């Protein structure tokens, strides 16, 4: 048991969230006050909002919130770098300012009543506590089905992951510090955390409806996250092509022997159109697909070696030491 109350930070990336922001910050600040009153967390605990290059009034509203609630700190990123990188910016920012941190989406679909259990598990020495969705009834059928399929795929590729866990997580200071030293650009935080091999806990919860506004995860962003999840942890797609290549090579050898034998031992050889064209299409297709996958991995290596910053912080707001909410 620790002998002082932990300073907790709540980290939330926000992208074009003007509809939901005020309401959510109000709820989060009230929740922090509650936890402070219950003497579960230190009264220096705070919220960190990361504006992921929004082009609506999100930043202005965050500025207003920081005036109204002394516990609000914030980062404004210059460009939209995506949820994962924005979250990483927030976690790196709070790492030396708190004892533990909880990441959550600003639409508050995650269940804030699990905070107590998460903190209890943290006090018991868990470095990570994963929020696990009990059901996905609030998600669309398409999202539910694609999620299930995706977890299967991860399993098939032997990528360690936590089923039905997104980015609602508690991190200990050790993990926050560790994350500061991870320079990966192709970020898939939930996979990274699942593979850290430290002591972890789980809390189950029911996912809620978005408080307001619409999803900021476009199909493109979702597919790109899914691909990051696979390509950052597995070389199975590349290896699969070595096997497919070998298999196709064996078939070609068989076909060549057949053609040679036909030419040598048969006198009525009329090469058919299909047997000429099909292998060309087949081999061409396989090769292009293989090259594409190879290219994808090379592109990732290329992005990593450039070592460009993951995000650029344009502005920072730090908390004012005072009561949590006015
Ligand atoms: N988000 C972000 N950058 C993006 C897209 C989303 O910071 O490019 C944030 C968004 O503001 C929210 C969280 O990521 O806090 C999750 O997004 P959303 O709720 O739209 O995703 P969904 O719940 O639909 O998967
Ligand atoms: Mg959401």
Coordinates of C-alpha atoms and ligand atoms in Angstrom, one line a residue:
X1 CA 0.0 0.0 0.0
X2 CA 1.2 3.5 -0.8
X3 CA 1.2 6.0 2.1
X4 CA 0.0 8.9 0.1
X5 CA -3.0 9.4 -2.2
X6 CA -2.0 9.1 -5.8
X7 CA -2.2 12.1 -8.1
X8 CA -4.5 10.9 -10.9
X9 CA -4.6 12.5 -14.4
X10 CA -7.4 11.8 -16.8
X11 CA -6.1 12.1 -20.4
X12 CA -8.5 12.5 -23.2
X13 CA -7.8 13.3 -26.9
X14 CA -10.4 15.5 -28.6
X15 CA -10.9 16.0 -32.3
X16 CA -13.7 18.3 -33.4
X17 CA -15.6 17.7 -30.2
X18 CA -17.3 21.1 -29.7
X19 CA -20.7 19.4 -29.2
X20 CA -19.7 17.2 -26.3
X21 CA -16.7 19.0 -24.7
X22 CA -18.3 21.3 -22.1
X23 CA -20.7 18.6 -20.9
X24 CA -17.9 16.0 -20.6
X25 CA -15.4 18.2 -18.9
X26 CA -18.1 19.2 -16.4
X27 CA -18.8 15.5 -15.6
X28 CA -15.0 14.6 -15.5
X29 CA -14.3 17.5 -13.1
X30 CA -17.2 16.5 -10.8
X31 CA -15.9 12.9 -10.8
X32 CA -12.4 14.1 -9.8
X33 CA -13.9 16.1 -7.0
X34 CA -15.8 13.1 -5.8
X35 CA -12.7 10.9 -5.8
X36 CA -10.8 13.6 -3.9
X37 CA -13.6 14.0 -1.4
X38 CA -13.6 10.2 -0.9
X39 CA -9.9 10.6 -0.2
X40 CA -9.1 8.1 -3.0
X41 CA -6.9 10.4 -4.9
X42 CA -4.7 13.5 -4.2
X43 CA -6.2 16.9 -4.6
X44 CA -3.6 17.8 -7.2
X45 CA -5.3 15.3 -9.6
X46 CA -6.1 16.8 -12.9
X47 CA -7.6 16.4 -16.4
X48 CA -5.4 16.7 -19.6
X49 CA -7.3 17.4 -22.8
X50 CA -5.4 17.0 -26.1
X51 CA -6.8 19.0 -29.0
X52 CA -5.8 16.8 -32.0
X53 CA -5.7 19.7 -34.5
X54 CA -9.4 20.3 -34.5
X55 CA -10.9 22.7 -37.0
X56 CA -14.0 23.6 -35.0
X57 CA -14.2 25.5 -31.7
X58 CA -12.8 22.7 -29.6
X59 CA -9.7 24.6 -28.5
X60 CA -11.6 27.8 -27.6
X61 CA -13.9 25.7 -25.5
X62 CA -10.9 24.0 -23.8
X63 CA -9.5 27.4 -23.0
X64 CA -12.8 28.4 -21.4
X65 CA -12.9 25.2 -19.4
X66 CA -9.4 25.8 -18.1
X67 CA -10.6 29.2 -16.8
X68 CA -13.7 27.6 -15.2
X69 CA -12.1 24.4 -13.8
X70 CA -8.7 24.8 -12.2
X71 CA -8.0 21.1 -12.8
X72 CA -7.9 21.3 -16.5
X73 CA -4.6 21.3 -18.4
X74 CA -4.4 21.0 -22.1
X75 CA -2.3 20.5 -25.2
X76 CA -3.1 21.9 -28.6
X77 CA -1.5 19.9 -31.4
X78 CA -0.6 21.7 -34.6
X79 CA -2.1 19.0 -36.9
X80 CA -4.5 16.1 -36.7
X81 CA -2.2 13.2 -35.9
X82 CA -4.9 10.7 -35.1
X83 CA -6.3 9.4 -31.8
X84 CA -3.3 7.1 -30.9
X85 CA -0.6 9.8 -31.4
X86 CA -2.8 12.5 -29.7
X87 CA -3.2 10.1 -26.7
X88 CA 0.5 9.5 -26.6
X89 CA 1.1 13.3 -26.6
X90 CA -1.1 13.5 -23.5
X91 CA 0.4 10.6 -21.7
X92 CA 3.9 11.9 -22.3
X93 CA 2.9 15.3 -21.0
X94 CA 1.4 14.0 -17.8
X95 CA 4.1 11.4 -17.1
X96 CA 6.1 13.5 -14.7
X97 CA 3.1 15.3 -13.2
X98 CA 1.1 12.4 -11.8
X99 CA 1.3 9.0 -10.1
X100 CA -1.1 7.3 -12.4
X101 CA -3.3 8.1 -15.4
X102 CA -6.5 7.0 -17.0
X103 CA -7.1 7.5 -20.7
X104 CA -10.6 7.8 -22.0
X105 CA -12.5 9.2 -25.0
X106 CA -14.1 12.6 -24.5
X107 CA -17.5 11.4 -25.6
X108 CA -17.6 9.5 -22.3
X109 CA -18.8 6.2 -23.8
X110 CA -16.6 4.5 -21.1
X111 CA -18.0 4.0 -17.7
X112 CA -16.6 6.5 -15.2
X113 CA -18.0 4.5 -12.2
X114 CA -15.2 2.0 -12.7
X115 CA -12.6 4.5 -11.6
X116 CA -12.7 3.3 -8.0
X117 CA -12.1 -0.3 -9.1
X118 CA -9.3 0.8 -11.4
X119 CA -7.6 2.7 -8.7
X120 CA -8.1 -0.2 -6.2
X121 CA -6.4 -2.5 -8.7
X122 CA -3.6 0.1 -9.1
X123 CA -3.1 0.3 -5.4
X124 CA -2.8 -3.5 -5.4
X125 CA 0.3 -3.2 -7.6
X126 CA -1.1 -3.5 -11.1
X127 CA 0.8 -1.4 -13.6
X128 CA -2.0 -1.4 -16.2
X129 CA -5.7 -1.8 -15.7
X130 CA -7.7 -2.5 -18.9
X131 CA -11.3 -1.5 -19.3
X132 CA -13.1 -4.3 -21.0
X133 CA -16.4 -3.8 -22.7
X134 CA -18.9 -6.4 -21.5
X135 CA -21.0 -6.0 -24.6
X136 CA -21.0 -3.9 -27.7
X137 CA -24.7 -3.4 -28.0
X138 CA -24.2 0.4 -28.6
X139 CA -21.9 -0.2 -31.5
X140 CA -23.3 -0.7 -35.0
X141 CA -23.6 -4.2 -36.4
X142 CA -20.9 -3.5 -38.9
X143 CA -18.5 -2.3 -36.1
X144 CA -19.4 -5.3 -33.9
X145 CA -18.8 -7.8 -36.7
X146 CA -15.6 -6.2 -37.9
X147 CA -14.3 -6.0 -34.4
X148 CA -14.9 -9.8 -33.8
X149 CA -13.3 -10.6 -37.1
X150 CA -10.3 -8.5 -36.3
X151 CA -9.7 -10.1 -32.9
X152 CA -9.8 -13.5 -34.6
X153 CA -7.3 -12.3 -37.1
X154 CA -5.0 -11.0 -34.3
X155 CA -5.3 -14.4 -32.6
X156 CA -4.5 -16.2 -35.8
X157 CA -1.3 -14.1 -36.1
X158 CA -0.5 -14.8 -32.5
X159 CA -0.6 -11.1 -31.6
X160 CA -1.3 -10.7 -27.9
X161 CA -4.4 -8.5 -27.4
X162 CA -7.1 -7.8 -24.8
X163 CA -10.5 -8.8 -26.2
X164 CA -13.0 -5.9 -26.3
X165 CA -10.6 -3.4 -24.9
X166 CA -10.1 -0.1 -26.7
X167 CA -8.2 2.8 -25.0
X168 CA -9.9 3.0 -21.6
X169 CA -6.9 2.1 -19.4
X170 CA -5.1 3.0 -16.2
X171 CA -1.4 3.4 -16.4
X172 CA 1.1 3.5 -13.4
X173 CA 3.8 6.0 -13.4
X174 CA 6.4 3.3 -14.4
X175 CA 4.4 2.6 -17.6
X176 CA 4.0 6.3 -18.4
X177 CA 7.7 6.7 -18.1
X178 CA 8.3 3.7 -20.2
X179 CA 6.0 5.0 -22.9
X180 CA 8.1 8.2 -23.0
X181 CA 11.0 6.1 -24.2
X182 CA 9.1 4.3 -27.0
X183 CA 9.7 6.2 -30.2
X184 CA 7.4 4.2 -32.5
X185 CA 5.4 6.2 -35.0
X186 CA 3.0 3.5 -36.1
X187 CA 1.3 3.5 -32.8
X188 CA -1.2 0.9 -31.6
X189 CA -1.3 1.6 -27.9
X190 CA -3.7 -1.1 -26.9
X191 CA -1.4 -3.7 -28.5
X192 CA 1.7 -2.1 -27.1
X193 CA 0.2 -2.2 -23.6
X194 CA -1.0 -5.7 -23.9
X195 CA 2.5 -6.8 -24.8
X196 CA 4.4 -5.1 -22.0
X197 CA 4.3 -8.2 -19.8
X198 CA 3.7 -6.4 -16.5
X199 CA 1.2 -7.0 -13.8
X200 CA -2.2 -6.1 -15.1
X201 CA -5.8 -5.9 -14.0
X202 CA -9.2 -5.8 -15.8
X203 CA -12.5 -4.1 -15.1
X204 CA -15.6 -4.9 -17.1
X205 CA -18.1 -2.3 -18.0
X206 CA -21.1 -1.6 -20.3
X207 CA -20.3 0.8 -23.1
X208 CA -22.6 3.8 -23.3
X209 CA -24.0 6.0 -26.1
X210 CA -21.9 9.0 -27.1
X211 CA -22.9 12.0 -25.0
X212 CA -23.2 14.2 -28.1
X213 CA -21.7 14.7 -31.6
X214 CA -20.8 12.0 -34.0
X215 CA -17.9 9.4 -34.2
X216 CA -14.6 10.9 -35.3
X217 CA -13.3 7.6 -36.4
X218 CA -13.9 7.5 -40.1
X219 CA -13.7 4.2 -42.0
X220 CA -10.2 5.2 -43.3
X221 CA -9.0 5.9 -39.7
X222 CA -10.3 2.7 -38.5
X223 CA -8.8 0.6 -41.3
X224 CA -5.4 2.4 -40.8
X225 CA -5.6 1.6 -37.0
X226 CA -6.4 -2.0 -37.7
X227 CA -3.5 -2.3 -40.1
X228 CA -1.1 -0.6 -37.6
X229 CA -2.3 -3.2 -35.1
X230 CA -1.2 -6.0 -37.3
X231 CA 1.9 -4.6 -38.9
X232 CA 3.4 -3.2 -35.7
X233 CA 3.3 -6.6 -34.0
X234 CA 3.4 -9.3 -36.7
X235 CA 5.5 -10.3 -39.7
X236 CA 3.0 -13.1 -40.4
X237 CA 1.7 -11.3 -43.6
X238 CA 5.2 -11.2 -45.0
X239 CA 6.0 -14.7 -44.0
X240 CA 2.7 -15.9 -45.5
X241 CA 3.9 -14.7 -48.8
X242 CA 7.1 -16.7 -48.5
X243 CA 4.9 -19.8 -48.1
X244 CA 2.5 -18.8 -50.9
X245 CA 5.5 -18.0 -53.1
X246 CA 6.9 -21.4 -52.4
X247 CA 3.6 -23.1 -53.1
X248 CA 3.1 -21.2 -56.4
X249 CA 6.7 -22.1 -57.3
X250 CA 5.9 -25.8 -56.8
X251 CA 2.8 -25.6 -59.0
X252 CA 4.9 -23.8 -61.7
X253 CA 7.5 -26.6 -61.6
X254 CA 4.7 -29.2 -61.9
X255 CA 3.1 -27.2 -64.8
X256 CA 6.5 -26.9 -66.6
X257 CA 7.1 -30.6 -66.4
X258 CA 3.6 -31.2 -67.7
X259 CA 4.2 -28.8 -70.7
X260 CA 7.6 -30.3 -71.4
X261 CA 6.2 -33.8 -71.3
X262 CA 3.3 -32.8 -73.6
X263 CA 5.7 -31.3 -76.1
X264 CA 8.0 -34.3 -76.0
X265 CA 5.5 -37.2 -76.0
X266 CA 2.4 -35.9 -77.6
X267 CA 2.0 -34.9 -81.2
X268 CA -1.2 -33.0 -81.0
X269 CA -0.2 -30.1 -78.7
X270 CA -2.5 -27.1 -79.1
X271 CA -1.8 -24.8 -76.3
X272 CA -5.1 -23.6 -74.9
X273 CA -5.8 -20.0 -74.2
X274 CA -6.8 -20.7 -70.6
X275 CA -3.7 -22.6 -69.7
X276 CA -1.6 -19.7 -71.0
X277 CA -3.5 -16.8 -69.6
X278 CA -4.5 -18.2 -66.2
X279 CA -1.0 -18.7 -64.8
X280 CA 0.0 -15.2 -66.0
X281 CA -3.0 -13.7 -64.2
X282 CA -2.4 -15.9 -61.2
X283 CA 1.3 -15.3 -60.9
X284 CA 1.0 -11.6 -61.7
X285 CA -1.7 -11.2 -59.0
X286 CA 0.2 -13.1 -56.3
X287 CA 3.4 -11.1 -57.1
X288 CA 1.7 -7.8 -57.0
X289 CA -0.1 -8.6 -53.7
X290 CA 3.2 -9.8 -52.2
X291 CA 5.0 -6.7 -53.4
X292 CA 2.2 -4.6 -52.0
X293 CA 2.5 -6.1 -48.6
X294 CA 6.3 -5.8 -48.7
X295 CA 5.9 -2.2 -49.7
X296 CA 3.6 -1.6 -46.7
X297 CA 6.2 -2.8 -44.3
X298 CA 9.0 -0.9 -46.1
X299 CA 6.8 2.3 -45.8
X300 CA 6.6 1.7 -42.1
X301 CA 10.4 1.3 -41.8
X302 CA 10.7 4.4 -43.9
X303 CA 8.4 6.4 -41.6
X304 CA 10.3 5.1 -38.5
X305 CA 13.8 5.9 -39.7
X306 CA 12.9 9.5 -40.6
X307 CA 12.4 10.0 -36.9
X308 CA 10.1 13.0 -37.5
X309 CA 8.2 14.2 -34.4
X310 CA 5.0 12.2 -33.8
X311 CA 3.2 15.4 -33.0
X312 CA 3.9 19.1 -32.7
X313 CA 2.6 20.9 -29.6
X314 CA 1.4 24.4 -30.6
X315 CA 0.1 25.5 -27.2
X316 CA 0.1 24.2 -23.6
X317 CA -2.2 25.1 -20.7
X318 CA -1.1 23.9 -17.3
X319 CA -3.4 23.5 -14.3
X320 CA -3.8 26.2 -11.7
X321 CA -3.2 25.0 -8.2
X322 CA -6.6 25.6 -6.5
X323 CA -9.8 23.7 -5.7
X324 CA -10.7 21.3 -8.5
X325 CA -14.0 22.8 -9.6
X326 CA -15.4 26.3 -9.0
Ligands
LIG1 N1 -10.0 11.4 -31.9 C1 -8.8 12.0 -32.0 N2 -8.3 12.2 -33.2 C2 -8.9 11.6 -34.4 C3 -10.1 10.9 -34.2 C4 -10.6 10.8 -32.9 O1 -8.3 12.5 -31.0 O2 -8.3 11.8 -35.4 C5 -10.6 11.2 -30.5 C6 -12.1 11.6 -30.4 O3 -12.2 13.0 -30.1 C7 -12.5 10.8 -29.2 C8 -11.7 9.5 -29.4 O4 -10.6 9.8 -30.2 O5 -12.2 11.4 -27.9 C9 -12.5 8.4 -29.9 O6 -13.2 8.8 -31.1 P1 -14.7 8.4 -31.3 O7 -15.5 8.5 -30.1 O8 -15.2 9.3 -32.5 O9 -14.5 6.9 -31.9 P2 -15.6 5.7 -31.7 O10 -16.1 5.7 -30.3 O11 -16.7 6.0 -32.7 O12 -14.8 4.5 -32.1
LIG2 MG1 -16.7 7.1 -29.1

